[in-house]
XYZ file of C-alpha atoms in Angstrom:
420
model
C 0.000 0.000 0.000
C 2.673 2.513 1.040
C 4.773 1.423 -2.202
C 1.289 1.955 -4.555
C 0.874 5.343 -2.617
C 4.390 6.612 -2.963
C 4.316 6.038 -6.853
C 1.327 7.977 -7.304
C 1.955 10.877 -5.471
C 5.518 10.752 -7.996
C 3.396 10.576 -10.642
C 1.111 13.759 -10.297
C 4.141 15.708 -9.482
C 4.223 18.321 -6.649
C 3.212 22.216 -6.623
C 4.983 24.383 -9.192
C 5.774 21.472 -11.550
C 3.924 20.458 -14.531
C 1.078 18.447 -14.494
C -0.449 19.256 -11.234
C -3.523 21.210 -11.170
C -4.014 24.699 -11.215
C -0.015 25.201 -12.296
C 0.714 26.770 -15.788
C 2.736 24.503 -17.897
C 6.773 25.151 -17.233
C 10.001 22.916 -18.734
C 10.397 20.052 -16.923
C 12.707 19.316 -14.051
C 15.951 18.238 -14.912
C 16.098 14.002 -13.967
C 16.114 12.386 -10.750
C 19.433 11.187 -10.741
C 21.129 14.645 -12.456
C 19.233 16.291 -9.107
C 21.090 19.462 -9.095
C 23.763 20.128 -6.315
C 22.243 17.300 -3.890
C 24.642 15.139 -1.876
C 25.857 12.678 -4.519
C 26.811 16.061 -6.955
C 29.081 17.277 -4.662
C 30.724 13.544 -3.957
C 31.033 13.679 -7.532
C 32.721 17.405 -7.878
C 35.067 16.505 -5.010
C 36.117 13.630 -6.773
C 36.677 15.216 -10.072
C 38.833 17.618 -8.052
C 41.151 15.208 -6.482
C 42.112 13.702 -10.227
C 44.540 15.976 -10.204
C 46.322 15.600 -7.469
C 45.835 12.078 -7.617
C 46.696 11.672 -10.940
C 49.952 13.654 -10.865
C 50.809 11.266 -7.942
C 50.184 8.083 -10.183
C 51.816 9.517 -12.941
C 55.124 10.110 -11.266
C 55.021 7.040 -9.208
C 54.719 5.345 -12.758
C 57.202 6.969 -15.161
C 59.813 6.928 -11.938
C 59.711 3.235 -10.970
C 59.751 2.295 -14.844
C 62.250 4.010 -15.629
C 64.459 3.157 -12.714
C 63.603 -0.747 -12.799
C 64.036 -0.298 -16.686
C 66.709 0.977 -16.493
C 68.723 -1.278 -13.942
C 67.104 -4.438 -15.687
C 70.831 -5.111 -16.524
C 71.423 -5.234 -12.603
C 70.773 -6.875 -9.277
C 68.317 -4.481 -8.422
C 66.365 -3.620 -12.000
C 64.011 -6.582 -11.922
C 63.566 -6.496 -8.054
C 62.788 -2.932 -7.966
C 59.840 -3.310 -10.950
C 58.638 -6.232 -8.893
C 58.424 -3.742 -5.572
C 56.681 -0.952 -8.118
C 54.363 -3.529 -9.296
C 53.414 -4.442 -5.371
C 53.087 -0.936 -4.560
C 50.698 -0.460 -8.079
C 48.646 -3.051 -5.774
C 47.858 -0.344 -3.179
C 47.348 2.411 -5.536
C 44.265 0.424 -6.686
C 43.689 -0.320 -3.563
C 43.247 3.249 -2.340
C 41.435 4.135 -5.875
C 38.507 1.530 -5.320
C 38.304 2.794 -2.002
C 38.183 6.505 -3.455
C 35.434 5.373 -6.308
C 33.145 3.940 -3.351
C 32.876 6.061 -1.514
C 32.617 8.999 -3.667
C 31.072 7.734 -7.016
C 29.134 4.912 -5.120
C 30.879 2.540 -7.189
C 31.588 -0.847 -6.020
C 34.547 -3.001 -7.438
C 35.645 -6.567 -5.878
C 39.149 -6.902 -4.644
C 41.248 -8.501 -6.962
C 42.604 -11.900 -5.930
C 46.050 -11.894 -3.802
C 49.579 -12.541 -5.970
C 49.450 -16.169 -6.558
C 51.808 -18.192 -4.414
C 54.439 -20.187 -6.432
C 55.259 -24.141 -5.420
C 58.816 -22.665 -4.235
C 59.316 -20.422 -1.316
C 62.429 -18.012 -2.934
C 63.293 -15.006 -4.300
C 63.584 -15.920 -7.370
C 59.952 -17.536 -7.301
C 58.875 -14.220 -5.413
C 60.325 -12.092 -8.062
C 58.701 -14.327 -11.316
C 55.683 -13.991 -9.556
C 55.662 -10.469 -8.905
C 56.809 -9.561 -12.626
C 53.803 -11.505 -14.079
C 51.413 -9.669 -11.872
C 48.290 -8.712 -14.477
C 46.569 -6.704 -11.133
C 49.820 -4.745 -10.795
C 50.475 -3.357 -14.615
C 46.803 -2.765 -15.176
C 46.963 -0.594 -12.150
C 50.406 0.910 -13.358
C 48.592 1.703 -16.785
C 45.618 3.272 -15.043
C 48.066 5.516 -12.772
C 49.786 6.607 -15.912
C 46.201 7.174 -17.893
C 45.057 9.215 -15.333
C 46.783 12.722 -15.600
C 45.604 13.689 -18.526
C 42.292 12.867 -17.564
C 42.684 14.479 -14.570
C 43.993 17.849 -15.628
C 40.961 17.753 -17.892
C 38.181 16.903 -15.384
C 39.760 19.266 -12.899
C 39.660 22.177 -15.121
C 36.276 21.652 -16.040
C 35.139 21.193 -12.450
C 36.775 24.280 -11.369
C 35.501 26.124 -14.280
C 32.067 24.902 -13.941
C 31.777 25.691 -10.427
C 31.969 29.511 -11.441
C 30.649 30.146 -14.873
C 29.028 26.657 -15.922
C 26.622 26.573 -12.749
C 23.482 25.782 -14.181
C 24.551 22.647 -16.200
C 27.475 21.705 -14.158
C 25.329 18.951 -12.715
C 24.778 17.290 -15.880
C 28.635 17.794 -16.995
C 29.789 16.386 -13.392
C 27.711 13.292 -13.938
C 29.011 12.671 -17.547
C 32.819 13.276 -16.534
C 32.606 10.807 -13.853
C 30.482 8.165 -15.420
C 33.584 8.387 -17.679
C 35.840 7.536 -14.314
C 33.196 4.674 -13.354
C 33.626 3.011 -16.939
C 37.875 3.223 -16.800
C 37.774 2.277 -12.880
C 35.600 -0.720 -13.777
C 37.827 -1.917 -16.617
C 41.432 -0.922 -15.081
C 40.466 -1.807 -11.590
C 38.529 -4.646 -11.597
C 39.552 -8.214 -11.282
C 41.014 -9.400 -14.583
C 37.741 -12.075 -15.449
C 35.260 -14.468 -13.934
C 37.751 -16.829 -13.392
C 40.025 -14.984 -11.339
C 36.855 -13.666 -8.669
C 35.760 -17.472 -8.970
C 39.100 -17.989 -8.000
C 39.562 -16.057 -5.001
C 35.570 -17.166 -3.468
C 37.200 -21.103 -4.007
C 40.227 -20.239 -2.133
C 38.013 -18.553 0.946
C 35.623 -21.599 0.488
C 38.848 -24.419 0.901
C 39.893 -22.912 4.506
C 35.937 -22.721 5.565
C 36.094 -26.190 4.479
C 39.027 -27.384 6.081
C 38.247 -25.838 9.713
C 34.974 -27.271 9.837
C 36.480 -30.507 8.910
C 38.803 -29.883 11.797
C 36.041 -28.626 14.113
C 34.473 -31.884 13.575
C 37.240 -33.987 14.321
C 37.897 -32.720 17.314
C 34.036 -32.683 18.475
C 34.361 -36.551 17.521
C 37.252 -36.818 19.107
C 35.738 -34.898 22.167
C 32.760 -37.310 22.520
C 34.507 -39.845 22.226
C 37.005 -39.255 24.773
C 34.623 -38.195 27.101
C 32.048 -40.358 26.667
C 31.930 -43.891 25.342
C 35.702 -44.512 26.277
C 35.297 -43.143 29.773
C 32.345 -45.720 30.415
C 34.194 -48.518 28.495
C 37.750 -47.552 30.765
C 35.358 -47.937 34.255
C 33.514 -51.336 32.363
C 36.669 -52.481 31.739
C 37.708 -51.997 35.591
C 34.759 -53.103 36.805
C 35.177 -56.642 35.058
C 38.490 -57.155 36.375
C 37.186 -56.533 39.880
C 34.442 -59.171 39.208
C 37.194 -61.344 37.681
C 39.185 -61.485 41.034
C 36.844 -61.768 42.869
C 35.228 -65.318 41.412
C 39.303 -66.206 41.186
C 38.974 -65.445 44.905
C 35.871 -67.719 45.603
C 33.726 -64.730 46.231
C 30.417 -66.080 44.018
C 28.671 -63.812 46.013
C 26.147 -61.210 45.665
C 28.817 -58.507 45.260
C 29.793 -59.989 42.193
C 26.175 -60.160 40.728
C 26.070 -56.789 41.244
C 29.179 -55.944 40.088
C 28.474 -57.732 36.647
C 25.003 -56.172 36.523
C 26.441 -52.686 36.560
C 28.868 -53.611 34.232
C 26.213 -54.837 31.767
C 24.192 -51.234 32.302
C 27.483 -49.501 31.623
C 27.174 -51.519 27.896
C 24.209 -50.625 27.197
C 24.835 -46.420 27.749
C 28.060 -46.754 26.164
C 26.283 -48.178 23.213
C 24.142 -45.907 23.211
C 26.551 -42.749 23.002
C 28.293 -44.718 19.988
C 24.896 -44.869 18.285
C 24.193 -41.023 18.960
C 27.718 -40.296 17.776
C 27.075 -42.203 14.486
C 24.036 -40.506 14.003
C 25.538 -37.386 14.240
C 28.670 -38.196 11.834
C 25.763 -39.577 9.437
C 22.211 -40.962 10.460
C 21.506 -44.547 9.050
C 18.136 -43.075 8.289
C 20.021 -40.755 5.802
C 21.383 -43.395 4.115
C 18.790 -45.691 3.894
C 15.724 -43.788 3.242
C 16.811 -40.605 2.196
C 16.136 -37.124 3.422
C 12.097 -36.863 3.784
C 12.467 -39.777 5.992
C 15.772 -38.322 8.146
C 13.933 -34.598 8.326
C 10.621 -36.326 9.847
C 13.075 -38.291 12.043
C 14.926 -34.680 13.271
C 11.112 -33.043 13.251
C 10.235 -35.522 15.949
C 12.591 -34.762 18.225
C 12.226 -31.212 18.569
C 10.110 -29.364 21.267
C 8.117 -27.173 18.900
C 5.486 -29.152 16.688
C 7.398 -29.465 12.826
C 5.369 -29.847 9.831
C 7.760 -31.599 6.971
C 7.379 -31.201 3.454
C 9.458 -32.815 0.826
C 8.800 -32.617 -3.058
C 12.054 -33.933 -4.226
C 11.764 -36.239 -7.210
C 14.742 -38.109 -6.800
C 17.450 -38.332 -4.171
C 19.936 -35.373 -4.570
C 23.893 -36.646 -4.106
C 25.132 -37.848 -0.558
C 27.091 -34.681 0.096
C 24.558 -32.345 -0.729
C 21.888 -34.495 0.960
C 23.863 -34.514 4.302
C 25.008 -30.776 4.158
C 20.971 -30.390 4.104
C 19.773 -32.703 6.646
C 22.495 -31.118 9.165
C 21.077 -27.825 8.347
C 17.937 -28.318 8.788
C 18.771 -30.223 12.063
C 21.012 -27.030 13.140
C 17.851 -24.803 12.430
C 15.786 -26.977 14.136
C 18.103 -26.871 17.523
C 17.815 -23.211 17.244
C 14.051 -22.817 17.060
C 14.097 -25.744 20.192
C 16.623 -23.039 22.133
C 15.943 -19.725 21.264
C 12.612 -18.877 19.181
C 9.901 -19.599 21.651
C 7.845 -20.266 18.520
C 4.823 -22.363 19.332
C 4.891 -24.134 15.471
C 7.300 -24.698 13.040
C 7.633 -25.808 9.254
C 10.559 -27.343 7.152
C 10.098 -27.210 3.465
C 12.432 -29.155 0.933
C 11.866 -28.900 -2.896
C 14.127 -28.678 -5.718
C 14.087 -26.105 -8.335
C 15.910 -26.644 -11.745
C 19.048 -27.157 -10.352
C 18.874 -26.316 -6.908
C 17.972 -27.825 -3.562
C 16.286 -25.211 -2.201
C 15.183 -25.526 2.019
C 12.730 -23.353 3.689
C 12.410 -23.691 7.526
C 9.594 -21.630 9.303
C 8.779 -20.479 12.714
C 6.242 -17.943 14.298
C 8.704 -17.630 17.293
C 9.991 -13.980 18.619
C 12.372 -13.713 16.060
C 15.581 -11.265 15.763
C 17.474 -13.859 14.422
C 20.955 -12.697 12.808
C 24.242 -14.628 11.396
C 25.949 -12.663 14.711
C 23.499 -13.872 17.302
C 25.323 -16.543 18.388
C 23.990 -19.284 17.435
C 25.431 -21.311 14.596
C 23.881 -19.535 11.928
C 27.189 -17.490 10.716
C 28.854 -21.547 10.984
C 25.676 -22.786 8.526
C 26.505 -19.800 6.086
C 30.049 -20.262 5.810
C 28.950 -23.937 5.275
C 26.652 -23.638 2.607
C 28.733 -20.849 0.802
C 31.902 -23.765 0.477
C 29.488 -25.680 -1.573
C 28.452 -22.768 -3.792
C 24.871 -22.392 -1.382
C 23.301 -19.305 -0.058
C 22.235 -18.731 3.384
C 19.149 -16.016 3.821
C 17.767 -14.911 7.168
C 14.336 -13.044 7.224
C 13.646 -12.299 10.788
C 12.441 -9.257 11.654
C 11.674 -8.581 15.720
C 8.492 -10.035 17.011
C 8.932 -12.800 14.304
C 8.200 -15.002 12.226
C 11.311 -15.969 10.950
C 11.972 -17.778 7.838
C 15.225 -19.144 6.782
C 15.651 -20.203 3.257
C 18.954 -21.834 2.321
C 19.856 -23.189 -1.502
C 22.215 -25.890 -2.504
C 23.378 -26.869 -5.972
C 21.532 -30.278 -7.207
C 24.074 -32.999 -7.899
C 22.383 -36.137 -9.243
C 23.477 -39.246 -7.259
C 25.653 -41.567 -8.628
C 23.202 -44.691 -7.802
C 25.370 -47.372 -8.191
C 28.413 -45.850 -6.551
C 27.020 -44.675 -3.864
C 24.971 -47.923 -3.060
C 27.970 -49.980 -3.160
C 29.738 -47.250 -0.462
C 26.743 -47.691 1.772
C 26.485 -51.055 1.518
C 30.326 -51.321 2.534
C 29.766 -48.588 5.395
C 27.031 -50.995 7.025
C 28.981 -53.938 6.173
């Protein structure tokens, strides 16, 4: 309603401008976005002014370190000293995406670090450094941009003074000009080299998780089943001596009977620590069946709804069910939420997850619990991880996966040698 209100009071204009009853018919404003003198005109101006500066800078730092590695190339210190300039190009572009943001509003990714060679030298430092693309794009935008900038600056100044009127429209043409050689100097080199840098991030989330898990194994383990098995194991050999002894008595009996409840709970830990390295349910009936089996055990009523036509791989299908069963936890802990839902359905080729509760909400990937974990998890495997939770609730949770067919026959032969 407020949305359907707000566009019609744009569209029947305001007193003084044309179109709105009772006002005589005048030349229309000048666009939205050329607004004239507002906030982002002056960013722009100010920008336009520092080329200069900026620019003779660059320029300098440029033509200086060339000329000086260029011309010691035949030395020991040519080629090291282009290899520093080309480093130092790094920060330059650094400083100018900074400068573009948060003046122009323009938003560039950070080009991937220097790629690490197999050896450890100087000499594999230096290749490296040499054969930096990042580095002489940025040198070549440093040395473009005096020129430019003694043009843009004299305009600027000008127009402030006798080119008022239309200096808006000027300002926003000069430095659309800036966005288009910022974008194409400063930006990563390709696809490839942003996919690059997201796959290295999503390798170290990968490998601490695998290490967090470890150690939680190791953890329960150590703490739980071994600990009763270590005091079974004692309390056997106390029985044992005891019948050696003669003793057939009723300390013995009891002695074996606590033993024999000591099995049973340390079997049971080893069966709640496989189910949490992989549920049997998983495996055998696949993830409608595992979801109802987590939806059970939670506190808040869970209605389950899976439209998947066929099973999705075993990695993506357990990256889901854990998910879900994190979410799950949390709405148990934290949402006071009276009913919950868990929706699973696959869309071309995504798994996409929806889980639902009409708790308190405020729910954040900061809060504290898990949910910054679950991103970083779902974001190693190419997922996404949205939170819509506004105070008061409800809060829905949607996260997406990639759909990997399962490899039938492969992965029933693994299973079959995992139970076996």
């Amino acid at each position: 309603m407020t949305a359907r209100a707000t566009s019609s009071i744009t569209s029947q204009g305001s007193p003084g401008s044309p179109g709105f009853p009772g006002t005589p018919a005048s030349p229309p404003p000048p666009p939205a976005r050329f607004a004239a003198y507002d906030r982002q005109t002056w960013k722009e101006i100010a920008y336009l002014l520092a080329n200069l500066p900026i620019g003779v800078a660059g320029f300098v730092y440029v033509v200086v370190t060339l000329a000086a590695g260029g011309g010691l190339a035949v030395t020991v210190v040519g080629l090291p000293l282009l290899a520093g300039a080309l480093i130092g190009a790094r920060q330059i572009g650094r400083v100018e995406r900074a400068r573009a943001r948060k003046l122009l509003g323009l938003r560039i990714d950070e080009p991937s670090p220097m790629p690490k060679q197999r050896g450890h030298g100087f000499f594999s430092w230096l290749w490296s450094s040499l054969k930096d693309p990042v580095g002489w794009r940025t040198m070549l935008y440093s040395f473009m941009r005096l020129p430019w900038g003694v043009v843009t600056f004299a305009v600027a100044l000008i127009g402030l003074f006798v080119l008022w009127p239309v200096l808006p429209y000027i300002v926003r043409g000069l430095t659309n000009a800036d966005r288009v050689m910022a974008r194409g100097l400063l930006s990563p080199s390709d696809e490839l080299e942003r996919r690059i840098v997201e796959l290295e991030s999503d390798r170290g989330v990968v490998v601490d998780t695998a290490a967090a898990d470890l150690r939680r194994i190791e953890r329960d383990l150590h703490d739980g089943a071994q600990a009763r098995l270590v005091a079974l194991a004692m309390g056997l050999g106390l029985a044992k001596e005891k019948l050696l002894e003669g003793q057939a008595d009723d300390t013995v009996a009891a002695m074996v009977d606590e033993a024999h409840g000591e099995v049973k709970l340390a079997l049971q830990e080893l069966r709640d620590l496989a189910r949490g390295i992989h549920p049997a349910v998983l495996t055998d009936r696949g993830l409608d069946a595992a979801l109802s089996s987590v939806a059970s055990r939670c506190t808040v009523p869970v209605k389950v709804t899976a439209d998947l036509p066929a099973r999705p791989a075993a990695a993506i299908e357990g990256i889901a069910y854990f998910t879900v069963s994190e979410l799950l936890q949390n709405v148990s802990k934290h949402s006071g939420a009276r009913s919950a839902s868990v929706e699973v359905w696959r869309a071309d080729q995504r798994l996409l997850i929806q889980v639902w509760d009409d708790g308190r909400g405020g729910a954040s990937l900061d809060g504290g619990t898990g949910m910054a974990g679950l991103a970083d998890r779902l974001g190693a495997v190419d997922g996404l991880f949205v939170i819509e939770s506004p105070e008061g609730g409800p809060t829905t949770i949607t996260a997406e996966l990639p759909w990997r067919d399962r490899d039938r026959d492969g992965e029933r032969d693994r299973d079959q040698a995992a139970r076996g």
